[in-house]
């Protein structure tokens, strides 16, 4: 048994509350593998913490009828404050209208500044990459924890994977041996280089039926000139293409 | 408006206590949890007329709660309260986590290894009994993505516990594995 299989089983047994000692092969692996043994110990400890710390603290629960009075009063006060804010926004505008000549220069300057600072416009930029990977063996595709481990080893903690579909190939190709091949979608990859690393890792495991497609995610963003300048100066663009 | 008000409380009723317990667990404190719950209720009550699909009330309400929690923890006073002092850590070492108070502190220690987003997800799954399908609905994503996020968060928390136990130079009760030999 390999470590990732052992970890899968441990996680599954933990979720279902199954006693692991009934699985001889797993117990044998844990006896011989200090890493998995440590993982098991931490897993049990964490589960106990969730159970002990997760009990409800039911002291001082306010009855819902009482809470309703409190919440509705606060909501009414909050909507009153919003009304005053609207009024104070209206007053200075009114004064400016009465002294147009004096205010003209100020208004123009404020408008230019406002356009630069507040008026948003739409532009596109690359926010990341996705990979569609077809022809992944079902056993690997279904092993989320192994895939997570692979991504973890590559330092890609933010990347997420989803199974889009699985097809059985013997129906399609008439082959004697029946394989089920799956289509995976990876998202939240920050650069094209990260995406290529994921593809090579999967190709190393099984490249037989694998086809992959890396796509940039182009997002239409609404932002002011100032935002855009900030992004350009502070962050290097994700995609130079 | 009156109709809206009545309907809001009627829809909230089955979640009223659970929502409060979730806030207390998220913040790790009764007072802060109740403050968070109050703010959430005021906001949800105000926004309720905008909710078109009344059948989606539960997920909508928890989304407001989670966003409120995220905006709360970004405030300066919250950041100042977060660091666990070395005195508290010293008290934790050697204390038995089977007692609820100590278990909460151990858990708080482990939660520091994950993002607030992951913390809300783990709290709902492990301590509030939400299943993967319900969470996928709440976060508007697939079950596989939820499983991945839970698996990762759990791994980070386990590593944090292992590190902390090593630092403390102790084995926690229940942290023993039979070894051959
Ligand atoms: Zn192992």
Coordinates of C-alpha atoms in Angstrom, one line a residue, chain A residues 14-15 28 30-31 34 37-50 52-64 67-68 70-72 74-75 78 144-145 148-149 151-152 156-163, chain B residues 5-6 9 13 16-18 20-21 24-25 30 34 38-39 41-42 45-46 97-100 103-104 106-107 110-111 122 126-128 142 144-145 148-149 151-152 154-159 161-162 172 174-177 179-180:
Chain A
X14 CA -12.5 9.0 9.9
X15 CA -15.4 10.5 8.0
X28 CA 0.5 -2.9 8.6
X30 CA 0.9 2.4 9.5
X31 CA 3.2 0.2 11.6
X34 CA 6.2 6.8 10.6
X37 CA 1.4 7.1 11.8
X38 CA 2.0 10.7 12.6
X39 CA -0.7 11.7 10.2
X40 CA -3.1 9.3 11.9
X41 CA -2.2 10.6 15.4
X42 CA -2.8 14.2 14.3
X43 CA -6.0 13.3 12.5
X44 CA -7.5 11.6 15.6
X45 CA -6.4 14.5 17.8
X46 CA -8.0 17.0 15.4
X47 CA -11.3 15.0 15.3
X48 CA -11.3 15.0 19.1
X49 CA -10.8 18.8 19.2
X50 CA -13.7 19.3 16.8
X52 CA -15.0 18.7 22.2
X53 CA -14.8 22.3 21.1
X54 CA -17.8 21.9 18.8
X55 CA -20.4 21.4 21.4
X56 CA -22.9 24.2 21.5
X57 CA -22.6 27.0 24.0
X58 CA -26.3 27.5 24.7
X59 CA -25.9 29.9 27.7
X60 CA -27.5 33.4 27.4
X61 CA -29.5 32.7 24.2
X62 CA -31.9 35.6 23.6
X63 CA -35.4 34.4 22.6
X64 CA -36.2 35.2 19.0
X67 CA -34.1 39.6 19.4
X68 CA -36.6 40.7 16.7
X70 CA -33.7 44.7 19.1
X71 CA -32.9 44.0 15.4
X72 CA -35.8 45.9 13.9
X74 CA -31.4 48.9 15.0
X75 CA -32.4 48.5 11.4
X78 CA -29.5 52.6 10.5
X144 CA -8.7 14.0 -5.0
X145 CA -6.3 13.6 -2.1
X148 CA -4.0 17.6 -3.9
X149 CA -0.7 16.1 -2.8
X151 CA -0.4 20.3 -6.3
X152 CA 0.9 20.7 -2.8
X156 CA 0.2 25.3 -5.9
X157 CA -1.9 25.6 -2.8
X158 CA -4.6 27.8 -4.4
X159 CA -5.2 25.6 -7.5
X160 CA -8.5 23.8 -7.5
X161 CA -9.6 20.7 -9.4
X162 CA -13.0 19.5 -10.4
X163 CA -14.2 16.3 -12.3
Chain B
X5 CA -40.7 41.5 8.5
X6 CA -43.0 38.7 9.5
X9 CA -38.5 36.0 11.1
X13 CA -36.9 30.5 12.9
X16 CA -32.1 31.1 14.6
X17 CA -30.2 29.1 17.2
X18 CA -27.9 27.4 14.7
X20 CA -26.0 32.0 16.7
X21 CA -24.0 28.9 17.6
X24 CA -20.0 31.8 18.6
X25 CA -17.8 29.0 17.2
X30 CA -19.9 34.2 23.2
X34 CA -23.4 37.5 19.6
X38 CA -26.7 40.9 15.8
X39 CA -24.9 42.8 12.9
X41 CA -29.4 40.0 11.5
X42 CA -29.7 43.8 11.1
X45 CA -33.3 42.1 7.8
X46 CA -32.6 45.3 5.8
X97 CA -7.6 19.1 25.7
X98 CA -10.5 16.9 26.7
X99 CA -11.8 19.9 28.7
X100 CA -13.8 22.2 26.4
X103 CA -9.8 22.2 23.3
X104 CA -11.1 25.5 22.0
X106 CA -5.9 24.1 20.8
X107 CA -8.4 24.4 18.0
X110 CA -4.8 24.9 14.6
X111 CA -7.2 27.3 12.9
X122 CA -14.3 23.7 8.3
X126 CA -17.0 19.6 11.3
X127 CA -18.9 21.5 14.0
X128 CA -22.2 22.5 12.5
X142 CA -19.1 21.7 -7.1
X144 CA -15.3 18.0 -5.7
X145 CA -14.1 21.6 -5.0
X148 CA -10.5 19.6 -2.0
X149 CA -10.8 22.7 0.1
X151 CA -8.9 18.1 2.6
X152 CA -6.4 20.9 2.3
X154 CA -7.5 19.6 7.4
X155 CA -4.0 18.9 6.3
X156 CA -2.8 22.4 7.2
X157 CA -4.5 22.1 10.6
X158 CA -2.9 18.7 11.3
X159 CA 0.5 20.0 10.4
X161 CA -0.9 20.5 15.5
X162 CA 2.1 18.3 14.9
X172 CA -1.5 14.9 23.7
X174 CA -5.4 10.4 22.5
X175 CA -2.4 11.1 20.3
X176 CA -0.9 7.6 20.6
X177 CA -0.5 4.9 18.0
X179 CA 3.7 0.4 17.2
X180 CA 5.1 -3.0 16.6

